[in-house]
Amino acid sequence: MTALHRLDPVADVGGPHQPLLEVRDLTKHFPVRGGLIGPKPVARAVDGVSFAVAKGETLGVVGESGCGKSTTARLLMRLIEPDSGSLTFDGEAVGTRLGLSLRDLRRRVQMVFQDSYASLNPRLTIADSLAFAPMVHGVSRRDAMEVAGDLLGRVGLDPTSFLGRYPHELSGGQRQRVNIARALALRPRLVILDEAVSALDKSVEAQVLNLLVELKRQLDLTYIFISHDLNVVHYIADRVLVMYLGKVAEVGPVEAIYGRPAHPYTRALFSARLSMDPDARTSAAPLQGDPPNPINPPSGCRFRTRCPHATAVCAEREPAPVDLGGGHVVACHLHEAAHA
Ligand code: SF4
């Protein structure tokens, strides 16, 4: 048994059919300057987002910058406090008196960010960075150092060569491997990867993606994989959630989202993507312009100002999610009549 495996993983509670994470109506509005008269203006970064993550899956989250993907990730970790909404982790409500404490949540859920250098303390050796969290959780220094060596080996770095180094002595790819190792040090069940491979060269990116796939298998992990790169998400995700201006536009299995995108925004997003597969190319017009200001988003459907199919009802009423079958759900009025 390896040092890492001696650290008890948090036990499964609800069995394979209970979602690992359920998110209900998550909302975060950030106050902005201005508005001396009347209500204070807010940026509606995340506005009533609901979804679930099944045990063992990789949920890809895509959308243009500013759509709320990264704010959603920080809300899931409770790095920022939501205004409203609920999180349930393996059946336990998060942050309630009788539910899961934030300390327990942060053992179960870990995050890897895009900036590999800023994520590591420059004054700590790699060994100390990796051993820190296990020691905080009561593991002896000797055992924590053994865990650090085990973790480095798992992410493809030779412990004898890397344990004593400092972050500035590593390449970007090596530092991101260390960040992944550090995220695994407490045996989390869910890892949120926020643009975690986006800053890497393409060849290094492919190696790190393969590493993530292997670690998920070895350690029974579940991933939320946030990326603006649709090709990378296609490669790694089982299901995909598409966000637009703080809302969920569409969610479904990766084959459905990439093969039969139902939301005009998803189709436009994908039309800009280079595909080697002629069957995967879409004929939708690419996205024009920038998303509207989240301080004063359009009424009804938020995509209506850029949507080629918008009608009067799109301005009057927000579209409700429509189940297209097989877990494929879209929020667009075009589909309501067909599935009524
Ligand atoms: Fe376009 Fe209307 Fe569908 Fe929104 S609801 S995506 S505006 S057709």
GROMACS .gro file of C-alpha atoms and ligand atoms in nm:
model
  348
    1MET     CA    1   0.000   0.000   0.000
    2THR     CA    2   0.139   0.344  -0.095
    3ALA     CA    3   0.168   0.637   0.148
    4LEU     CA    4  -0.118   0.814  -0.031
    5HIS     CA    5  -0.346   0.514  -0.004
    6ARG     CA    6  -0.286   0.503   0.372
    7LEU     CA    7  -0.457   0.843   0.396
    8ASP     CA    8  -0.819   0.736   0.426
    9PRO     CA    9  -1.033   0.870   0.143
   10VAL     CA   10  -1.366   1.010   0.256
   11ALA     CA   11  -1.612   0.722   0.231
   12ASP     CA   12  -1.891   0.710  -0.026
   13VAL     CA   13  -2.220   0.776   0.154
   14GLY     CA   14  -2.512   0.750  -0.084
   15GLY     CA   15  -2.401   0.484  -0.332
   16PRO     CA   16  -2.329   0.515  -0.703
   17HIS     CA   17  -2.667   0.662  -0.802
   18GLN     CA   18  -2.663   0.956  -0.562
   19PRO     CA   19  -2.499   1.257  -0.730
   20LEU     CA   20  -2.165   1.355  -0.577
   21LEU     CA   21  -2.261   1.722  -0.601
   22GLU     CA   22  -2.601   1.887  -0.646
   23VAL     CA   23  -2.618   2.260  -0.708
   24ARG     CA   24  -2.952   2.440  -0.677
   25ASP     CA   25  -3.023   2.798  -0.783
   26LEU     CA   26  -2.671   2.919  -0.708
   27THR     CA   27  -2.660   3.298  -0.732
   28LYS     CA   28  -2.384   3.556  -0.693
   29HIS     CA   29  -2.426   3.924  -0.778
   30PHE     CA   30  -2.126   4.153  -0.730
   31PRO     CA   31  -2.194   4.516  -0.634
   32VAL     CA   32  -2.049   4.768  -0.880
   33ARG     CA   33  -1.986   5.143  -0.856
   34GLY     CA   34  -2.250   5.394  -0.956
   35GLY     CA   35  -2.624   5.424  -0.910
   36LEU     CA   36  -2.646   5.704  -0.651
   37ILE     CA   37  -3.022   5.707  -0.703
   38GLY     CA   38  -3.234   5.394  -0.699
   39PRO     CA   39  -3.122   5.035  -0.645
   40LYS     CA   40  -2.746   4.968  -0.627
   41PRO     CA   41  -2.622   4.819  -0.957
   42VAL     CA   42  -2.489   4.462  -0.948
   43ALA     CA   43  -2.309   4.238  -1.196
   44ARG     CA   44  -2.512   3.919  -1.221
   45ALA     CA   45  -2.209   3.687  -1.244
   46VAL     CA   46  -2.399   3.368  -1.154
   47ASP     CA   47  -2.777   3.386  -1.165
   48GLY     CA   48  -2.977   3.080  -1.058
   49VAL     CA   49  -2.746   2.802  -1.176
   50SER     CA   50  -2.853   2.441  -1.109
   51PHE     CA   51  -2.679   2.117  -1.208
   52ALA     CA   52  -2.559   1.786  -1.069
   53VAL     CA   53  -2.229   1.598  -1.097
   54ALA     CA   54  -2.243   1.219  -1.096
   55LYS     CA   55  -1.984   1.010  -0.912
   56GLY     CA   56  -1.688   0.926  -1.132
   57GLU     CA   57  -1.776   1.153  -1.423
   58THR     CA   58  -1.597   1.448  -1.577
   59LEU     CA   59  -1.831   1.743  -1.624
   60GLY     CA   60  -1.692   1.994  -1.875
   61VAL     CA   61  -1.800   2.356  -1.832
   62VAL     CA   62  -1.768   2.585  -2.136
   63GLY     CA   63  -1.865   2.937  -2.238
   64GLU     CA   64  -1.704   3.267  -2.335
   65SER     CA   65  -1.500   3.462  -2.080
   66GLY     CA   66  -1.724   3.640  -1.833
   67CYS     CA   67  -2.000   3.377  -1.859
   68GLY     CA   68  -1.965   3.283  -1.491
   69LYS     CA   69  -1.767   2.957  -1.518
   70SER     CA   70  -1.487   3.056  -1.282
   71THR     CA   71  -1.718   3.232  -1.036
   72THR     CA   72  -1.927   2.914  -1.025
   73ALA     CA   73  -1.610   2.714  -0.945
   74ARG     CA   74  -1.518   2.949  -0.660
   75LEU     CA   75  -1.872   2.928  -0.524
   76LEU     CA   76  -1.855   2.549  -0.527
   77MET     CA   77  -1.536   2.563  -0.318
   78ARG     CA   78  -1.694   2.839  -0.109
   79LEU     CA   79  -1.391   3.058  -0.177
   80ILE     CA   80  -1.661   3.322  -0.220
   81GLU     CA   81  -1.997   3.319  -0.046
   82PRO     CA   82  -2.307   3.273  -0.261
   83ASP     CA   83  -2.594   3.521  -0.223
   84SER     CA   84  -2.837   3.229  -0.234
   85GLY     CA   85  -2.872   2.871  -0.350
   86SER     CA   86  -2.764   2.539  -0.204
   87LEU     CA   87  -2.491   2.279  -0.242
   88THR     CA   88  -2.537   1.916  -0.148
   89PHE     CA   89  -2.231   1.691  -0.140
   90ASP     CA   90  -2.307   1.318  -0.152
   91GLY     CA   91  -2.643   1.380   0.015
   92GLU     CA   92  -2.516   1.622   0.283
   93ALA     CA   93  -2.616   1.989   0.271
   94VAL     CA   94  -2.307   2.212   0.273
   95GLY     CA   95  -2.263   2.489   0.530
   96THR     CA   96  -2.580   2.417   0.729
   97ARG     CA   97  -2.586   2.348   1.103
   98LEU     CA   98  -2.649   1.975   1.062
   99GLY     CA   99  -2.474   1.931   0.728
  100LEU     CA  100  -2.120   1.933   0.598
  101SER     CA  101  -1.887   2.200   0.741
  102LEU     CA  102  -1.676   2.411   0.506
  103ARG     CA  103  -1.361   2.245   0.649
  104ASP     CA  104  -1.501   1.903   0.557
  105LEU     CA  105  -1.607   2.030   0.213
  106ARG     CA  106  -1.252   2.152   0.146
  107ARG     CA  107  -1.111   1.811   0.224
  108ARG     CA  108  -1.353   1.651  -0.024
  109VAL     CA  109  -1.323   1.914  -0.299
  110GLN     CA  110  -0.993   2.055  -0.429
  111MET     CA  111  -0.916   2.297  -0.709
  112VAL     CA  112  -0.635   2.347  -0.962
  113PHE     CA  113  -0.602   2.694  -1.118
  114GLN     CA  114  -0.455   2.814  -1.446
  115ASP     CA  115  -0.159   3.006  -1.301
  116SER     CA  116   0.078   2.734  -1.184
  117TYR     CA  117   0.330   2.978  -1.033
  118ALA     CA  118   0.089   3.190  -0.830
  119SER     CA  119  -0.066   2.875  -0.683
  120LEU     CA  120   0.259   2.768  -0.510
  121ASN     CA  121   0.437   2.942  -0.223
  122PRO     CA  122   0.773   3.048  -0.374
  123ARG     CA  123   0.948   3.014  -0.036
  124LEU     CA  124   0.850   2.650   0.020
  125THR     CA  125   1.022   2.352  -0.137
  126ILE     CA  126   0.801   2.119  -0.338
  127ALA     CA  127   0.821   1.869  -0.050
  128ASP     CA  128   0.694   2.125   0.201
  129SER     CA  129   0.418   2.244  -0.033
  130LEU     CA  130   0.292   1.889  -0.079
  131ALA     CA  131   0.326   1.790   0.289
  132PHE     CA  132   0.156   2.103   0.423
  133ALA     CA  133  -0.210   2.001   0.397
  134PRO     CA  134  -0.164   1.644   0.530
  135MET     CA  135   0.027   1.785   0.832
  136VAL     CA  136  -0.252   2.037   0.899
  137HIS     CA  137  -0.485   1.737   0.906
  138GLY     CA  138  -0.277   1.557   1.171
  139VAL     CA  139  -0.041   1.344   0.960
  140SER     CA  140   0.312   1.328   1.108
  141ARG     CA  141   0.589   1.510   0.918
  142ARG     CA  142   0.759   1.180   0.834
  143ASP     CA  143   0.440   1.030   0.687
  144ALA     CA  144   0.351   1.357   0.511
  145MET     CA  145   0.693   1.357   0.342
  146GLU     CA  146   0.629   0.999   0.231
  147VAL     CA  147   0.293   1.112   0.087
  148ALA     CA  148   0.472   1.399  -0.093
  149GLY     CA  149   0.715   1.156  -0.259
  150ASP     CA  150   0.430   0.922  -0.354
  151LEU     CA  151   0.233   1.211  -0.507
  152LEU     CA  152   0.529   1.334  -0.710
  153GLY     CA  153   0.581   0.986  -0.853
  154ARG     CA  154   0.214   0.970  -0.950
  155VAL     CA  155   0.233   1.294  -1.145
  156GLY     CA  156   0.544   1.176  -1.331
  157LEU     CA  157   0.816   1.370  -1.145
  158ASP     CA  158   1.110   1.186  -0.989
  159PRO     CA  159   1.088   1.250  -0.610
  160THR     CA  160   1.465   1.234  -0.555
  161SER     CA  161   1.515   1.511  -0.808
  162PHE     CA  162   1.212   1.733  -0.736
  163LEU     CA  163   1.128   1.718  -0.362
  164GLY     CA  164   1.402   1.965  -0.263
  165ARG     CA  165   1.345   2.214  -0.545
  166TYR     CA  166   1.163   2.548  -0.533
  167PRO     CA  167   0.880   2.647  -0.773
  168HIS     CA  168   1.101   2.885  -0.977
  169GLU     CA  169   1.330   2.592  -1.062
  170LEU     CA  170   1.047   2.409  -1.245
  171SER     CA  171   0.897   2.453  -1.591
  172GLY     CA  172   0.530   2.554  -1.625
  173GLY     CA  173   0.429   2.195  -1.701
  174GLN     CA  174   0.624   2.061  -1.401
  175ARG     CA  175   0.469   2.322  -1.172
  176GLN     CA  176   0.121   2.230  -1.289
  177ARG     CA  177   0.199   1.864  -1.216
  178VAL     CA  178   0.299   1.972  -0.863
  179ASN     CA  179  -0.029   2.166  -0.829
  180ILE     CA  180  -0.223   1.858  -0.934
  181ALA     CA  181  -0.025   1.649  -0.681
  182ARG     CA  182  -0.098   1.904  -0.410
  183ALA     CA  183  -0.470   1.897  -0.490
  184LEU     CA  184  -0.464   1.520  -0.436
  185ALA     CA  185  -0.279   1.527  -0.103
  186LEU     CA  186  -0.594   1.494   0.109
  187ARG     CA  187  -0.756   1.225  -0.110
  188PRO     CA  188  -1.039   1.452  -0.235
  189ARG     CA  189  -1.336   1.305  -0.418
  190LEU     CA  190  -1.398   1.600  -0.649
  191VAL     CA  191  -1.130   1.806  -0.825
  192ILE     CA  192  -1.226   2.131  -0.999
  193LEU     CA  193  -0.983   2.210  -1.279
  194ASP     CA  194  -1.025   2.577  -1.375
  195GLU     CA  195  -0.843   2.633  -1.708
  196ALA     CA  196  -0.578   2.405  -1.555
  197VAL     CA  197  -0.408   2.315  -1.885
  198SER     CA  198  -0.479   2.640  -2.073
  199ALA     CA  199  -0.138   2.802  -2.009
  200LEU     CA  200   0.063   2.497  -2.119
  201ASP     CA  201   0.226   2.430  -2.458
  202LYS     CA  202   0.017   2.194  -2.671
  203SER     CA  203   0.253   1.894  -2.627
  204VAL     CA  204   0.271   1.945  -2.249
  205GLU     CA  205  -0.106   2.000  -2.237
  206ALA     CA  206  -0.164   1.659  -2.396
  207GLN     CA  207   0.065   1.491  -2.142
  208VAL     CA  208  -0.110   1.661  -1.848
  209LEU     CA  209  -0.454   1.567  -1.987
  210ASN     CA  210  -0.348   1.204  -2.010
  211LEU     CA  211  -0.211   1.226  -1.657
  212LEU     CA  212  -0.547   1.359  -1.532
  213VAL     CA  213  -0.731   1.072  -1.700
  214GLU     CA  214  -0.495   0.819  -1.537
  215LEU     CA  215  -0.516   0.978  -1.189
  216LYS     CA  216  -0.896   0.980  -1.209
  217ARG     CA  217  -0.891   0.606  -1.273
  218GLN     CA  218  -0.633   0.530  -1.002
  219LEU     CA  219  -0.796   0.738  -0.729
  220ASP     CA  220  -1.172   0.714  -0.816
  221LEU     CA  221  -1.194   1.087  -0.873
  222THR     CA  222  -1.471   1.304  -1.016
  223TYR     CA  223  -1.377   1.615  -1.214
  224ILE     CA  224  -1.536   1.947  -1.303
  225PHE     CA  225  -1.324   2.062  -1.596
  226ILE     CA  226  -1.364   2.430  -1.686
  227SER     CA  227  -1.214   2.541  -2.015
  228HIS     CA  228  -1.261   2.777  -2.307
  229ASP     CA  229  -1.099   2.511  -2.532
  230LEU     CA  230  -1.382   2.307  -2.685
  231ASN     CA  231  -1.144   2.046  -2.831
  232VAL     CA  232  -0.990   1.975  -2.491
  233VAL     CA  233  -1.335   1.946  -2.329
  234HIS     CA  234  -1.446   1.710  -2.607
  235TYR     CA  235  -1.148   1.489  -2.527
  236ILE     CA  236  -1.186   1.473  -2.150
  237ALA     CA  237  -1.554   1.529  -2.060
  238ASP     CA  238  -1.838   1.279  -2.018
  239ARG     CA  239  -2.100   1.553  -1.997
  240VAL     CA  240  -2.085   1.920  -2.087
  241LEU     CA  241  -2.254   2.225  -1.934
  242VAL     CA  242  -2.272   2.539  -2.148
  243MET     CA  243  -2.298   2.874  -1.965
  244TYR     CA  244  -2.403   3.210  -2.104
  245LEU     CA  245  -2.407   3.531  -1.902
  246GLY     CA  246  -2.447   3.365  -1.563
  247LYS     CA  247  -2.705   3.106  -1.672
  248VAL     CA  248  -2.701   2.745  -1.790
  249ALA     CA  249  -2.790   2.741  -2.161
  250GLU     CA  250  -2.757   2.368  -2.222
  251VAL     CA  251  -2.626   2.053  -2.053
  252GLY     CA  252  -2.596   1.696  -2.174
  253PRO     CA  253  -2.373   1.402  -2.265
  254VAL     CA  254  -2.064   1.506  -2.462
  255GLU     CA  255  -2.185   1.323  -2.777
  256ALA     CA  256  -2.518   1.509  -2.769
  257ILE     CA  257  -2.370   1.853  -2.704
  258TYR     CA  258  -2.102   1.814  -2.972
  259GLY     CA  259  -2.309   1.609  -3.216
  260ARG     CA  260  -2.656   1.768  -3.181
  261PRO     CA  261  -2.618   2.103  -3.003
  262ALA     CA  262  -2.970   2.233  -2.939
  263HIS     CA  263  -2.914   2.587  -2.810
  264PRO     CA  264  -2.839   2.858  -3.070
  265TYR     CA  265  -2.557   2.981  -2.844
  266THR     CA  266  -2.392   2.637  -2.831
  267ARG     CA  267  -2.422   2.607  -3.209
  268ALA     CA  268  -2.266   2.950  -3.261
  269LEU     CA  269  -1.990   2.876  -3.010
  270PHE     CA  270  -1.905   2.551  -3.186
  271SER     CA  271  -1.916   2.700  -3.535
  272ALA     CA  272  -1.602   2.897  -3.451
  273ARG     CA  273  -1.423   2.577  -3.352
  274LEU     CA  274  -1.185   2.411  -3.595
  275SER     CA  275  -1.284   2.048  -3.638
  276MET     CA  276  -1.094   1.777  -3.824
  277ASP     CA  277  -1.420   1.583  -3.853
  278PRO     CA  278  -1.641   1.715  -4.138
  279ASP     CA  279  -1.950   1.565  -3.970
  280ALA     CA  280  -1.879   1.767  -3.658
  281ARG     CA  281  -1.874   2.102  -3.838
  282THR     CA  282  -2.183   2.315  -3.792
  283SER     CA  283  -2.343   2.552  -4.039
  284ALA     CA  284  -2.451   2.799  -3.769
  285ALA     CA  285  -2.326   3.156  -3.801
  286PRO     CA  286  -2.033   3.223  -3.568
  287LEU     CA  287  -2.089   3.447  -3.266
  288GLN     CA  288  -2.093   3.817  -3.341
  289GLY     CA  289  -1.975   4.079  -3.091
  290ASP     CA  290  -1.925   4.049  -2.718
  291PRO     CA  291  -2.175   3.923  -2.459
  292PRO     CA  292  -2.401   4.197  -2.315
  293ASN     CA  293  -2.311   4.370  -1.990
  294PRO     CA  294  -2.398   4.145  -1.691
  295ILE     CA  295  -2.494   4.462  -1.497
  296ASN     CA  296  -2.797   4.509  -1.717
  297PRO     CA  297  -2.860   4.180  -1.898
  298PRO     CA  298  -3.133   4.149  -2.164
  299SER     CA  299  -3.484   4.062  -2.043
  300GLY     CA  300  -3.622   3.715  -2.109
  301CYS     CA  301  -3.355   3.501  -2.275
  302ARG     CA  302  -3.012   3.652  -2.218
  303PHE     CA  303  -2.889   3.536  -2.559
  304ARG     CA  304  -3.166   3.712  -2.751
  305THR     CA  305  -2.954   4.015  -2.853
  306ARG     CA  306  -2.718   3.784  -3.046
  307CYS     CA  307  -2.960   3.507  -3.144
  308PRO     CA  308  -3.064   3.473  -3.510
  309HIS     CA  309  -3.390   3.297  -3.405
  310ALA     CA  310  -3.512   3.546  -3.142
  311THR     CA  311  -3.885   3.628  -3.142
  312ALA     CA  312  -4.106   3.848  -2.923
  313VAL     CA  313  -4.149   3.575  -2.660
  314CYS     CA  314  -3.771   3.561  -2.611
  315ALA     CA  315  -3.777   3.919  -2.477
  316GLU     CA  316  -4.085   3.862  -2.260
  317ARG     CA  317  -4.009   3.538  -2.083
  318GLU     CA  318  -3.699   3.353  -1.965
  319PRO     CA  319  -3.692   3.006  -2.125
  320ALA     CA  320  -3.742   2.714  -1.885
  321PRO     CA  321  -3.516   2.409  -1.915
  322VAL     CA  322  -3.658   2.154  -2.163
  323ASP     CA  323  -3.561   1.786  -2.133
  324LEU     CA  324  -3.475   1.650  -2.477
  325GLY     CA  325  -3.417   1.299  -2.338
  326GLY     CA  326  -3.104   1.110  -2.239
  327GLY     CA  327  -3.002   1.383  -1.993
  328HIS     CA  328  -2.986   1.649  -2.268
  329VAL     CA  329  -3.149   1.968  -2.137
  330VAL     CA  330  -3.173   2.304  -2.314
  331ALA     CA  331  -3.309   2.643  -2.205
  332CYS     CA  332  -3.457   2.784  -2.529
  333HIS     CA  333  -3.814   2.868  -2.636
  334LEU     CA  334  -3.756   2.700  -2.973
  335HIS     CA  335  -3.780   2.361  -2.801
  336GLU     CA  336  -4.073   2.424  -2.567
  337ALA     CA  337  -4.353   2.363  -2.819
  338ALA     CA  338  -4.185   2.056  -2.967
  339HIS     CA  339  -4.158   1.892  -2.623
  340ALA     CA  340  -4.478   2.022  -2.459
  341SF4    FE1  341  -3.271   3.241  -2.924
  341SF4    FE2  342  -3.513   3.274  -2.815
  341SF4    FE3  343  -3.386   3.040  -2.789
  341SF4    FE4  344  -3.303   3.256  -2.659
  341SF4     S1  345  -3.497   3.151  -2.631
  341SF4     S2  346  -3.176   3.112  -2.768
  341SF4     S3  347  -3.341   3.417  -2.808
  341SF4     S4  348  -3.463   3.133  -2.982
   0.00000   0.00000   0.00000
